[in-house]
PDB file of C-alpha atoms in Angstrom:
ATOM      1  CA  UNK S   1      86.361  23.652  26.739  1.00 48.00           C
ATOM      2  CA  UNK S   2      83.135  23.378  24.087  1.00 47.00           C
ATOM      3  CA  UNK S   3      82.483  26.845  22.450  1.00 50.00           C
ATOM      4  CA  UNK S   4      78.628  27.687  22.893  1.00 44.00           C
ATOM      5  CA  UNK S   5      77.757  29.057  19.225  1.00 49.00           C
ATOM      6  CA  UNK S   6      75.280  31.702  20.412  1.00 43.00           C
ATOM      7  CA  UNK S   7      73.449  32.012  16.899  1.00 47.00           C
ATOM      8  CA  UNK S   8      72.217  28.566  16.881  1.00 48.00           C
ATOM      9  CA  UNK S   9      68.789  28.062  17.673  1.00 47.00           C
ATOM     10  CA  UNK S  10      67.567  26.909  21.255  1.00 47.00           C
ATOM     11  CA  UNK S  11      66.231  23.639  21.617  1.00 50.00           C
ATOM     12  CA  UNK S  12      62.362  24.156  22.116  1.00 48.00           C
ATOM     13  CA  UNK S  13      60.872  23.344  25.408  1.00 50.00           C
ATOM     14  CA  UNK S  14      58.978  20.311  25.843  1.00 55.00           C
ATOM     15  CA  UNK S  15      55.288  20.813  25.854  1.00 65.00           C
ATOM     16  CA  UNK S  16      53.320  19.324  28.649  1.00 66.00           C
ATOM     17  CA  UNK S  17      50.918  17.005  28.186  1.00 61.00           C
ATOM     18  CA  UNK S  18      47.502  17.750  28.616  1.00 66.00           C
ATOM     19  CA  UNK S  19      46.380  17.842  32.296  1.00 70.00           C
ATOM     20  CA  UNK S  20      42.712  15.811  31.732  1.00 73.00           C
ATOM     21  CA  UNK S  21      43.431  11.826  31.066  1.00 78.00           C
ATOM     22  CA  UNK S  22      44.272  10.940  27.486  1.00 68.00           C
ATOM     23  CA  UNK S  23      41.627   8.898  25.697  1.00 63.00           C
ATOM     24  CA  UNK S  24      42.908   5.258  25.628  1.00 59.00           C
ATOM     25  CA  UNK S  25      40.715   3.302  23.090  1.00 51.00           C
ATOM     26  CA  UNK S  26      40.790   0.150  24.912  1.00 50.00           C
ATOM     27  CA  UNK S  27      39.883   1.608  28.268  1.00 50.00           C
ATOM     28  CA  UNK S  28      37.085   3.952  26.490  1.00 52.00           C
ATOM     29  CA  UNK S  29      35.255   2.460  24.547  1.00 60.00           C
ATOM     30  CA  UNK S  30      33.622  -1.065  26.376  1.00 73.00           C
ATOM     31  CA  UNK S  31      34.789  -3.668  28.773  1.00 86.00           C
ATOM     32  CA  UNK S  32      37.530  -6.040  27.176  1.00 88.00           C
ATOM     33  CA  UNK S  33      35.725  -8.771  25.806  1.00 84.00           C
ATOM     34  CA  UNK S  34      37.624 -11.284  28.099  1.00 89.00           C
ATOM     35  CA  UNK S  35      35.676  -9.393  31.008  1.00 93.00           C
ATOM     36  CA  UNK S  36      32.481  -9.510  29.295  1.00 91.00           C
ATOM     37  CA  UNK S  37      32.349 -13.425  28.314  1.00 90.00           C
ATOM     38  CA  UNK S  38      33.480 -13.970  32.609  1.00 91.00           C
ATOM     39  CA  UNK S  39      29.739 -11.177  32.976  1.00 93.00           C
ATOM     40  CA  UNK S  40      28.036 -13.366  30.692  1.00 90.00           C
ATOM     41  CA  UNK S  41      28.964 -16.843  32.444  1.00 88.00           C
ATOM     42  CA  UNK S  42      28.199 -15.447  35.569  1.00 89.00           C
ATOM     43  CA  UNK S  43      25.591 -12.463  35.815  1.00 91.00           C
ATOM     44  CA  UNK S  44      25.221 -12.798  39.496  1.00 91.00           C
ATOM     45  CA  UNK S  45      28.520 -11.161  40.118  1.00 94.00           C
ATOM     46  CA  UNK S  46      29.111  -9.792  36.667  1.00 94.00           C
ATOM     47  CA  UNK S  47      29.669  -5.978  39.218  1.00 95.00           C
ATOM     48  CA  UNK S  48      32.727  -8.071  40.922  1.00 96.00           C
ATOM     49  CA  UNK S  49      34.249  -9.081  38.079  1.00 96.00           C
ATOM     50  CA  UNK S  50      34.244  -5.439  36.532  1.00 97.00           C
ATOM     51  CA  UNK S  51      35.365  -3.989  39.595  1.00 97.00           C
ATOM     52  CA  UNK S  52      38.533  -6.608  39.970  1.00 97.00           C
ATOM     53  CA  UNK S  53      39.253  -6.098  36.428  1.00 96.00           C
ATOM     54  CA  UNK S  54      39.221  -2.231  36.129  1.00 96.00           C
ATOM     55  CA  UNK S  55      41.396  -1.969  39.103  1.00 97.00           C
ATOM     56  CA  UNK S  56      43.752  -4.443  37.082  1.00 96.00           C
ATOM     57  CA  UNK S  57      43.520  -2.852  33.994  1.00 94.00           C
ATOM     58  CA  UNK S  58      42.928   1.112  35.096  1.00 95.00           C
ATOM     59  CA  UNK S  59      44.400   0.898  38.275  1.00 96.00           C
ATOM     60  CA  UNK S  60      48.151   1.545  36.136  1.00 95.00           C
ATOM     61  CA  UNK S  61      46.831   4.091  33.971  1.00 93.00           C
ATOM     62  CA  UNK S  62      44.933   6.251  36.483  1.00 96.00           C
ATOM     63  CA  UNK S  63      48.281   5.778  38.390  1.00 96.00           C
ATOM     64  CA  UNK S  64      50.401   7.038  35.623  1.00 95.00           C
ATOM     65  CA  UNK S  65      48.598   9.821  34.686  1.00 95.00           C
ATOM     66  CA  UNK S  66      48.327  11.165  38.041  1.00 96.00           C
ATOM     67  CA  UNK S  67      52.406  11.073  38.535  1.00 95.00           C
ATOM     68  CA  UNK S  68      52.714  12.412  35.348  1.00 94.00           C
ATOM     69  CA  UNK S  69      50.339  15.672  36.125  1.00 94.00           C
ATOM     70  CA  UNK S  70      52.012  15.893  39.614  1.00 95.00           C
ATOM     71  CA  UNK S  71      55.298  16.305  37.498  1.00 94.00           C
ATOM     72  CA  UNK S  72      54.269  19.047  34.938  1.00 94.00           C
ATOM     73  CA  UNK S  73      51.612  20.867  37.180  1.00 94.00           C
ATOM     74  CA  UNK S  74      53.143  21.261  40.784  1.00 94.00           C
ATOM     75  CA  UNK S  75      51.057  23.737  41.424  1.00 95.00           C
ATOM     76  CA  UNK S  76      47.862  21.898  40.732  1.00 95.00           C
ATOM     77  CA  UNK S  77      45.750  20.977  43.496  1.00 96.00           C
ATOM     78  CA  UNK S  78      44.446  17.406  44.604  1.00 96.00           C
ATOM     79  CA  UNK S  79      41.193  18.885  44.218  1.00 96.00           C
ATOM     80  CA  UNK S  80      41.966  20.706  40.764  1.00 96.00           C
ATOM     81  CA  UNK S  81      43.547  17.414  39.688  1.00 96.00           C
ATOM     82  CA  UNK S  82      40.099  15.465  40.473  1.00 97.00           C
ATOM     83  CA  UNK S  83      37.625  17.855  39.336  1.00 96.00           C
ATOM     84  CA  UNK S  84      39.072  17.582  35.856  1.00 95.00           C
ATOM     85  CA  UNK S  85      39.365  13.891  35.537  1.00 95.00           C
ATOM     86  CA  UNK S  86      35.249  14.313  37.020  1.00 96.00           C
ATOM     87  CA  UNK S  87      35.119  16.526  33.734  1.00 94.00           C
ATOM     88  CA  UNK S  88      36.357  14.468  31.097  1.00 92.00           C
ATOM     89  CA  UNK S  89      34.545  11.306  32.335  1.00 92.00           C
ATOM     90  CA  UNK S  90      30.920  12.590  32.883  1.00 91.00           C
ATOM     91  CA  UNK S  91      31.474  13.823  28.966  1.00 88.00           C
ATOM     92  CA  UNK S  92      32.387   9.907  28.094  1.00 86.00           C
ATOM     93  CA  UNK S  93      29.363   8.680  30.090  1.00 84.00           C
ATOM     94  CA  UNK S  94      27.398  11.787  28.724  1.00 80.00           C
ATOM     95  CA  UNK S  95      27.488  10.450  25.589  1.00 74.00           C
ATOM     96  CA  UNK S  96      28.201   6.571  25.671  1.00 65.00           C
ATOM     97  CA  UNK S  97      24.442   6.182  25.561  1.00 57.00           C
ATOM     98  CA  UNK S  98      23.332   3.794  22.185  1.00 49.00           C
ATOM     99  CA  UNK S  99      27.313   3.648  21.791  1.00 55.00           C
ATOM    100  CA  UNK S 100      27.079  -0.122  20.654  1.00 48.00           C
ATOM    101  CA  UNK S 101      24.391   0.497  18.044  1.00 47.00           C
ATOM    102  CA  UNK S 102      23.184  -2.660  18.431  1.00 51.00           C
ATOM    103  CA  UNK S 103      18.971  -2.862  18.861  1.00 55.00           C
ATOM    104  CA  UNK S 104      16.950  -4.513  21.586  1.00 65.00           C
ATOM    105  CA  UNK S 105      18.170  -5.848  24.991  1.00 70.00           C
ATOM    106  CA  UNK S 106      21.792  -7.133  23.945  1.00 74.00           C
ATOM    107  CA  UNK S 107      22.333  -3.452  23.036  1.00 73.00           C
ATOM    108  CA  UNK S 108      20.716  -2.252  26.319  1.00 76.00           C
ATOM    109  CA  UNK S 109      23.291  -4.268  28.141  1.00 82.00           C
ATOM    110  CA  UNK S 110      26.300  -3.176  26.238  1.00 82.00           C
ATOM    111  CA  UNK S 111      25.176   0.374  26.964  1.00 81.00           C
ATOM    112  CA  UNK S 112      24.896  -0.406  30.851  1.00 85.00           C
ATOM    113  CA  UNK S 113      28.518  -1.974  30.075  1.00 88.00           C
ATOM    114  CA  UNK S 114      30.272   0.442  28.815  1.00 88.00           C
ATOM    115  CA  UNK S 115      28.940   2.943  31.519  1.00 88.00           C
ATOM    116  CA  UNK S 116      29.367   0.920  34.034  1.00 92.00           C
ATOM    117  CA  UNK S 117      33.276   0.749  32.940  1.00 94.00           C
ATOM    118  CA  UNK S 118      33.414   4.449  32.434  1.00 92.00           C
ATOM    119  CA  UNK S 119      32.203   5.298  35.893  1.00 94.00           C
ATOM    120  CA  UNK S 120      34.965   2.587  37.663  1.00 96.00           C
ATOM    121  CA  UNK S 121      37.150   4.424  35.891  1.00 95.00           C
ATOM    122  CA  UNK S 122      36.408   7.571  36.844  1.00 96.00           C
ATOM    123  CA  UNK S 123      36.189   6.560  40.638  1.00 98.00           C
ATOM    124  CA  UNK S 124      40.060   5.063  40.355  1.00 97.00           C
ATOM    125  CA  UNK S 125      41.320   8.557  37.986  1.00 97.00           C
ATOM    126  CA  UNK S 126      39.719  10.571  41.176  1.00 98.00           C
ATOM    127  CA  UNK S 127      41.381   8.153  43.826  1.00 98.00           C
ATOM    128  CA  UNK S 128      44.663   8.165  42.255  1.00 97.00           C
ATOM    129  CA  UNK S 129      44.376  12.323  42.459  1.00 97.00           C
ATOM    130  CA  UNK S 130      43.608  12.515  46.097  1.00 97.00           C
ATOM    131  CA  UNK S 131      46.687  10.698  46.420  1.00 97.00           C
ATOM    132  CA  UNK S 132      45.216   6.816  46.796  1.00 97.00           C
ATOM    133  CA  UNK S 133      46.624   3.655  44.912  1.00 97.00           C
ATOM    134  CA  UNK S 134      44.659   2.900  42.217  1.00 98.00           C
ATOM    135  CA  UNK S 135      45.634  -0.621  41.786  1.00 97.00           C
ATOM    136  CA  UNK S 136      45.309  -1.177  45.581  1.00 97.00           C
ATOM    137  CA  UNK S 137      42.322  -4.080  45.995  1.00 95.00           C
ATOM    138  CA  UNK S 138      40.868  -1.772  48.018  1.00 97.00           C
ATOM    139  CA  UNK S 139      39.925   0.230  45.201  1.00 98.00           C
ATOM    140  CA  UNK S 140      37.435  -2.617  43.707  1.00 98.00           C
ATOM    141  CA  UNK S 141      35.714  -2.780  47.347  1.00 98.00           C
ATOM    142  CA  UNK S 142      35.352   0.957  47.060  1.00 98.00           C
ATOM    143  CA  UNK S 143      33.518   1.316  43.243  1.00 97.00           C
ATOM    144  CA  UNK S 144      31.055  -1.957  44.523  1.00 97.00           C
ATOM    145  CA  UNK S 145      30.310   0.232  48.016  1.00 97.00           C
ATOM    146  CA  UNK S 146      30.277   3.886  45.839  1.00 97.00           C
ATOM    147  CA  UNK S 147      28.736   2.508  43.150  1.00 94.00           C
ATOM    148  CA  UNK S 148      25.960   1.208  45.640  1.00 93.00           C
ATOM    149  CA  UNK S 149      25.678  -2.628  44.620  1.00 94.00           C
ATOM    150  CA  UNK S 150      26.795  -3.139  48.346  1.00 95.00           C
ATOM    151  CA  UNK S 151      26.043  -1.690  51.029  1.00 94.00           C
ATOM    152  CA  UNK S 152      29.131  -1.665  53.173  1.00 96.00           C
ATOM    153  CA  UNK S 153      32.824  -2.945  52.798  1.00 96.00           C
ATOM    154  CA  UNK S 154      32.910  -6.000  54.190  1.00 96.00           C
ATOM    155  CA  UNK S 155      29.908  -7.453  52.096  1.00 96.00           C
ATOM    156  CA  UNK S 156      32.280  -6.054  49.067  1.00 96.00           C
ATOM    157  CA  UNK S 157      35.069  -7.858  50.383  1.00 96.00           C
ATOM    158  CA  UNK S 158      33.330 -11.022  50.409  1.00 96.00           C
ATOM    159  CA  UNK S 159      31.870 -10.874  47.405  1.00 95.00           C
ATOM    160  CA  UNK S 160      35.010  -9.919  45.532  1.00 96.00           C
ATOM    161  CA  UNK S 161      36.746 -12.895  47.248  1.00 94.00           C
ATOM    162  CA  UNK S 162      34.002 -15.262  45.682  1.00 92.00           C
ATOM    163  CA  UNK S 163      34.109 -13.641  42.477  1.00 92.00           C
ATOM    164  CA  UNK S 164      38.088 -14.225  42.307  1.00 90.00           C
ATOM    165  CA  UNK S 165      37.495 -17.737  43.830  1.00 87.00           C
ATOM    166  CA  UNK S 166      35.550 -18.592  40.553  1.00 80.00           C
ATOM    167  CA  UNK S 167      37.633 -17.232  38.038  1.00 77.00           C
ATOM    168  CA  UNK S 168      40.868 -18.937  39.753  1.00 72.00           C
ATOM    169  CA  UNK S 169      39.322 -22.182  39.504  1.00 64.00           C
ATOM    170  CA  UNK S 170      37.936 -22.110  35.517  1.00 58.00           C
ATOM    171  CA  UNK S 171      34.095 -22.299  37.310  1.00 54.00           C
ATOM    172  CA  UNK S 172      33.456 -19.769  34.658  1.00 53.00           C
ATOM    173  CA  UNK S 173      33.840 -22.044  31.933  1.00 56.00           C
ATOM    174  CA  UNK S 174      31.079 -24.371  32.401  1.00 52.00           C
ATOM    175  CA  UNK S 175      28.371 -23.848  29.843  1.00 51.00           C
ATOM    176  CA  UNK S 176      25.167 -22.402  31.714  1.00 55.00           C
ATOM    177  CA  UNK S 177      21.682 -23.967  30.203  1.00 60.00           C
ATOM    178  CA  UNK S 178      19.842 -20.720  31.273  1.00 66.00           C
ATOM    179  CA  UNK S 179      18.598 -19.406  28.412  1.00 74.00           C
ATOM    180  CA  UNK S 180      20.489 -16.162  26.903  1.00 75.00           C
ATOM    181  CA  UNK S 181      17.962 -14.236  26.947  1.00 76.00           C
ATOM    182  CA  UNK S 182      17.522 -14.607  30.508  1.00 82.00           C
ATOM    183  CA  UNK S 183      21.302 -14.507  30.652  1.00 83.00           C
ATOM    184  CA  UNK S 184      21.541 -11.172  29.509  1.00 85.00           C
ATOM    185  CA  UNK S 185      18.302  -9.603  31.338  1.00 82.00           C
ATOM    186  CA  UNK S 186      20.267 -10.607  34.531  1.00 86.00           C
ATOM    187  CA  UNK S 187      23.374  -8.923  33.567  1.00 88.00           C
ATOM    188  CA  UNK S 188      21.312  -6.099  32.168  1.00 84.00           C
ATOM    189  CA  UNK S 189      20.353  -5.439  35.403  1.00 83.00           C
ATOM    190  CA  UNK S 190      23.468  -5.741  37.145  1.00 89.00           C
ATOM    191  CA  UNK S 191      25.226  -3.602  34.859  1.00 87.00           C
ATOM    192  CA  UNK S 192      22.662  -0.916  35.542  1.00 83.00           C
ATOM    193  CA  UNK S 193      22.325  -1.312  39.390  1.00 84.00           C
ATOM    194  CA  UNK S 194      26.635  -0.795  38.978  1.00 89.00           C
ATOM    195  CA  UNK S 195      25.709   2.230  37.160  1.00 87.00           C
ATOM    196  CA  UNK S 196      23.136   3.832  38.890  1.00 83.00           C
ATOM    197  CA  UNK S 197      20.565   2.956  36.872  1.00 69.00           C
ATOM    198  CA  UNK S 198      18.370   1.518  39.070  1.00 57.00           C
ATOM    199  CA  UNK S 199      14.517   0.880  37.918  1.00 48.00           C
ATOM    200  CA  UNK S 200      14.585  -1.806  35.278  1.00 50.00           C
ATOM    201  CA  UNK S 201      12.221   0.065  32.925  1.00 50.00           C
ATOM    202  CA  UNK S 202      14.992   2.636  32.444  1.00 55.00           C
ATOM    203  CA  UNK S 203      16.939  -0.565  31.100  1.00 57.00           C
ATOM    204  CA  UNK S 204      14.308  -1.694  29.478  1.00 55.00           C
ATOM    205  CA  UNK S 205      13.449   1.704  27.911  1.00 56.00           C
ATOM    206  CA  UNK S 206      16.664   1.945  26.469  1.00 55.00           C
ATOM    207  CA  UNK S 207      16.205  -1.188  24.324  1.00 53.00           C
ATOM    208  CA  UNK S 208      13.708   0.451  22.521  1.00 53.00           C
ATOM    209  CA  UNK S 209      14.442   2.420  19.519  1.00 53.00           C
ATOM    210  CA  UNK S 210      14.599   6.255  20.063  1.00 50.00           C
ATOM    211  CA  UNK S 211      14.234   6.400  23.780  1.00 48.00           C
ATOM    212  CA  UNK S 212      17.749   5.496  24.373  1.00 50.00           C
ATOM    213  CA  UNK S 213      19.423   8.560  23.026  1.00 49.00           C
ATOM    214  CA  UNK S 214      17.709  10.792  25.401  1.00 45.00           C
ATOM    215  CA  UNK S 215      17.279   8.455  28.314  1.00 52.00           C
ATOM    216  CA  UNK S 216      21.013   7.297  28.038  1.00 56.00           C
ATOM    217  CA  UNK S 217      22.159  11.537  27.540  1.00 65.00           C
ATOM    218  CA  UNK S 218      20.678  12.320  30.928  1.00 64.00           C
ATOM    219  CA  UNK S 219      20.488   9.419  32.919  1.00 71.00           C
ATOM    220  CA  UNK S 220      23.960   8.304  31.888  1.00 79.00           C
ATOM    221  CA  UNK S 221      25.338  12.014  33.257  1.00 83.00           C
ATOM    222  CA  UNK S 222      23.252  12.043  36.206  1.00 86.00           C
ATOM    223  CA  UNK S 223      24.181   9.157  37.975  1.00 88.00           C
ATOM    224  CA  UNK S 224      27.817   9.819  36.746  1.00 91.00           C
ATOM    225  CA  UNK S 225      27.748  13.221  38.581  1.00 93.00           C
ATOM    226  CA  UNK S 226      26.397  11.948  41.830  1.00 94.00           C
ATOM    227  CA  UNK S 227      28.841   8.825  41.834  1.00 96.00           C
ATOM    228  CA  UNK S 228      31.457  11.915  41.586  1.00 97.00           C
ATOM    229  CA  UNK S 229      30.597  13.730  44.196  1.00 97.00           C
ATOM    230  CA  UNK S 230      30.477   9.972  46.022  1.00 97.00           C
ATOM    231  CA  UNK S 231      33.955   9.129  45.174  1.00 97.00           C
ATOM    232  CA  UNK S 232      35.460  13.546  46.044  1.00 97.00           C
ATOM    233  CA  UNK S 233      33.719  12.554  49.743  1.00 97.00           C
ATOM    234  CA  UNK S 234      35.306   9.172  50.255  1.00 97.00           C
ATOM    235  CA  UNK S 235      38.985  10.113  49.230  1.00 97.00           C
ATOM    236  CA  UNK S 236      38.818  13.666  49.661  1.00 95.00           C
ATOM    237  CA  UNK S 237      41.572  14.391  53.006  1.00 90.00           C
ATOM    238  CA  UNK S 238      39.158  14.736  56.005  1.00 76.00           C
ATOM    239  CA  UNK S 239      39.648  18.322  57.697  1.00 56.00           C
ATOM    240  CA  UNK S 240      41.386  17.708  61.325  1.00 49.00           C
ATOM    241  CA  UNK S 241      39.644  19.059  64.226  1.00 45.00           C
ATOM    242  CA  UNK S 242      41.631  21.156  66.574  1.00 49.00           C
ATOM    243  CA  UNK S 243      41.463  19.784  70.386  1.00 53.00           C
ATOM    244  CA  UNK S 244      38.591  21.266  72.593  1.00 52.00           C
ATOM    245  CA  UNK S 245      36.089  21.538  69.339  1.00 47.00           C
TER     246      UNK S 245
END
């Protein structure tokens, strides 16, 4: 039988990871390019194509991280859980206004990008706590219905189905001869209805030099906040009425 020296030293516990997601670089900072050249060939559903992509791409993280809390923080609440995911990501979008440093409109729309990707992934890191898949496709019809560029599911539904239809058959590829700048006007304002952005001269505002720190600080957090409170509603566990009531 193995003698247990009792001077040595104990093996130190393992520390558990932070409870808030861990910043992820790729998933943080803008859209993968891939995703923004398929926004750029097609403006008219550049919100589908986010949506199917971040539940590809986030979908495992937001997954992950949620198991991984559940397993160090038993005690932590569904609620709790959410509520600090809401946290980190309204700081991200707080302050991914004039992120790309780029001037003019093309920096505009890489703002609108970027928090347009922050906010899906907020919505899937705040599913995946109430307990929902985030890499269900149900998720992408839910960011297109929270995130108010449709109105009700089944108008998501189809729209996501036409968006995948295109990118399955290489329609994406074909060179447009609309003009760039109109190109990216379009997206522009795509990107900003996804965010919650809605008047274009908030858009356009934030192409010129100056207004976009402040515009992008607060209008970035606001509509971040409310799409929160959106998302706690939808996959928050409805309270069951007793009989009689």
């Amino acid at each position: 039988m193995a003698q247990v020296d009792p001077g040595a030293a104990a093996e130190p516990a393992a520390e558990p990871p932070p409870a808030e997601p861990a910043d992820d670089p790729e998933l943080t900072v803008a859209p993968p390019s891939g995703l923004w050249e398929r926004m750029k060939a097609d403006p008219q559903y550049a919100p589908e194509h986010l949506a199917l992509e971040a539940v590809r791409r986030i979908g495992p993280q937001a997954r992950a991280w949620a198991e991984r809390t559940r397993a160090w923080y038993p005690q932590m609440t569904p609620e709790a859980m959410a509520e600090t995911a809401i946290r980190k990501f309204v700081n991200h979008a707080r302050v991914s206004g004039a992120i790309s440093g780029a001037a003019g409109l093309p920096g505009a729309v890489l703002d609108m990008g970027v928090l347009a990707w922050t906010q899906a992934r907020m919505v899937l890191y705040v599913a995946a706590a109430y307990g929902h898949d985030p890499e269900h496709s149900d998720r992408a019809t839910d960011l297109l219905v929270l995130q108010r560029v449709h109105k009700i599911a089944e108008t998501a539904r189809l729209a996501l189905g036409v968006a995948a239809g295109r990118e399955r058959v290489d329609a994406l590829r074909s060179r447009s001869e609309t003009p760039l700048a109109q190109v990216m006007l379009r997206l522009g304002l795509k990107l900003a209805q996804m965010a919650g952005v809605r008047a274009a001269k908030r858009l356009l505002a934030k192409a010129v030099p100056g207004a976009a720190v402040v515009l992008g600080t607060w209008a970035n957090s606001s509509a971040t906040k409310s799409l929160a409170a959106r998302s706690q509603e939808l996959y928050r566990p409805r309270a069951i009425m007793p009989p009689g009531r």
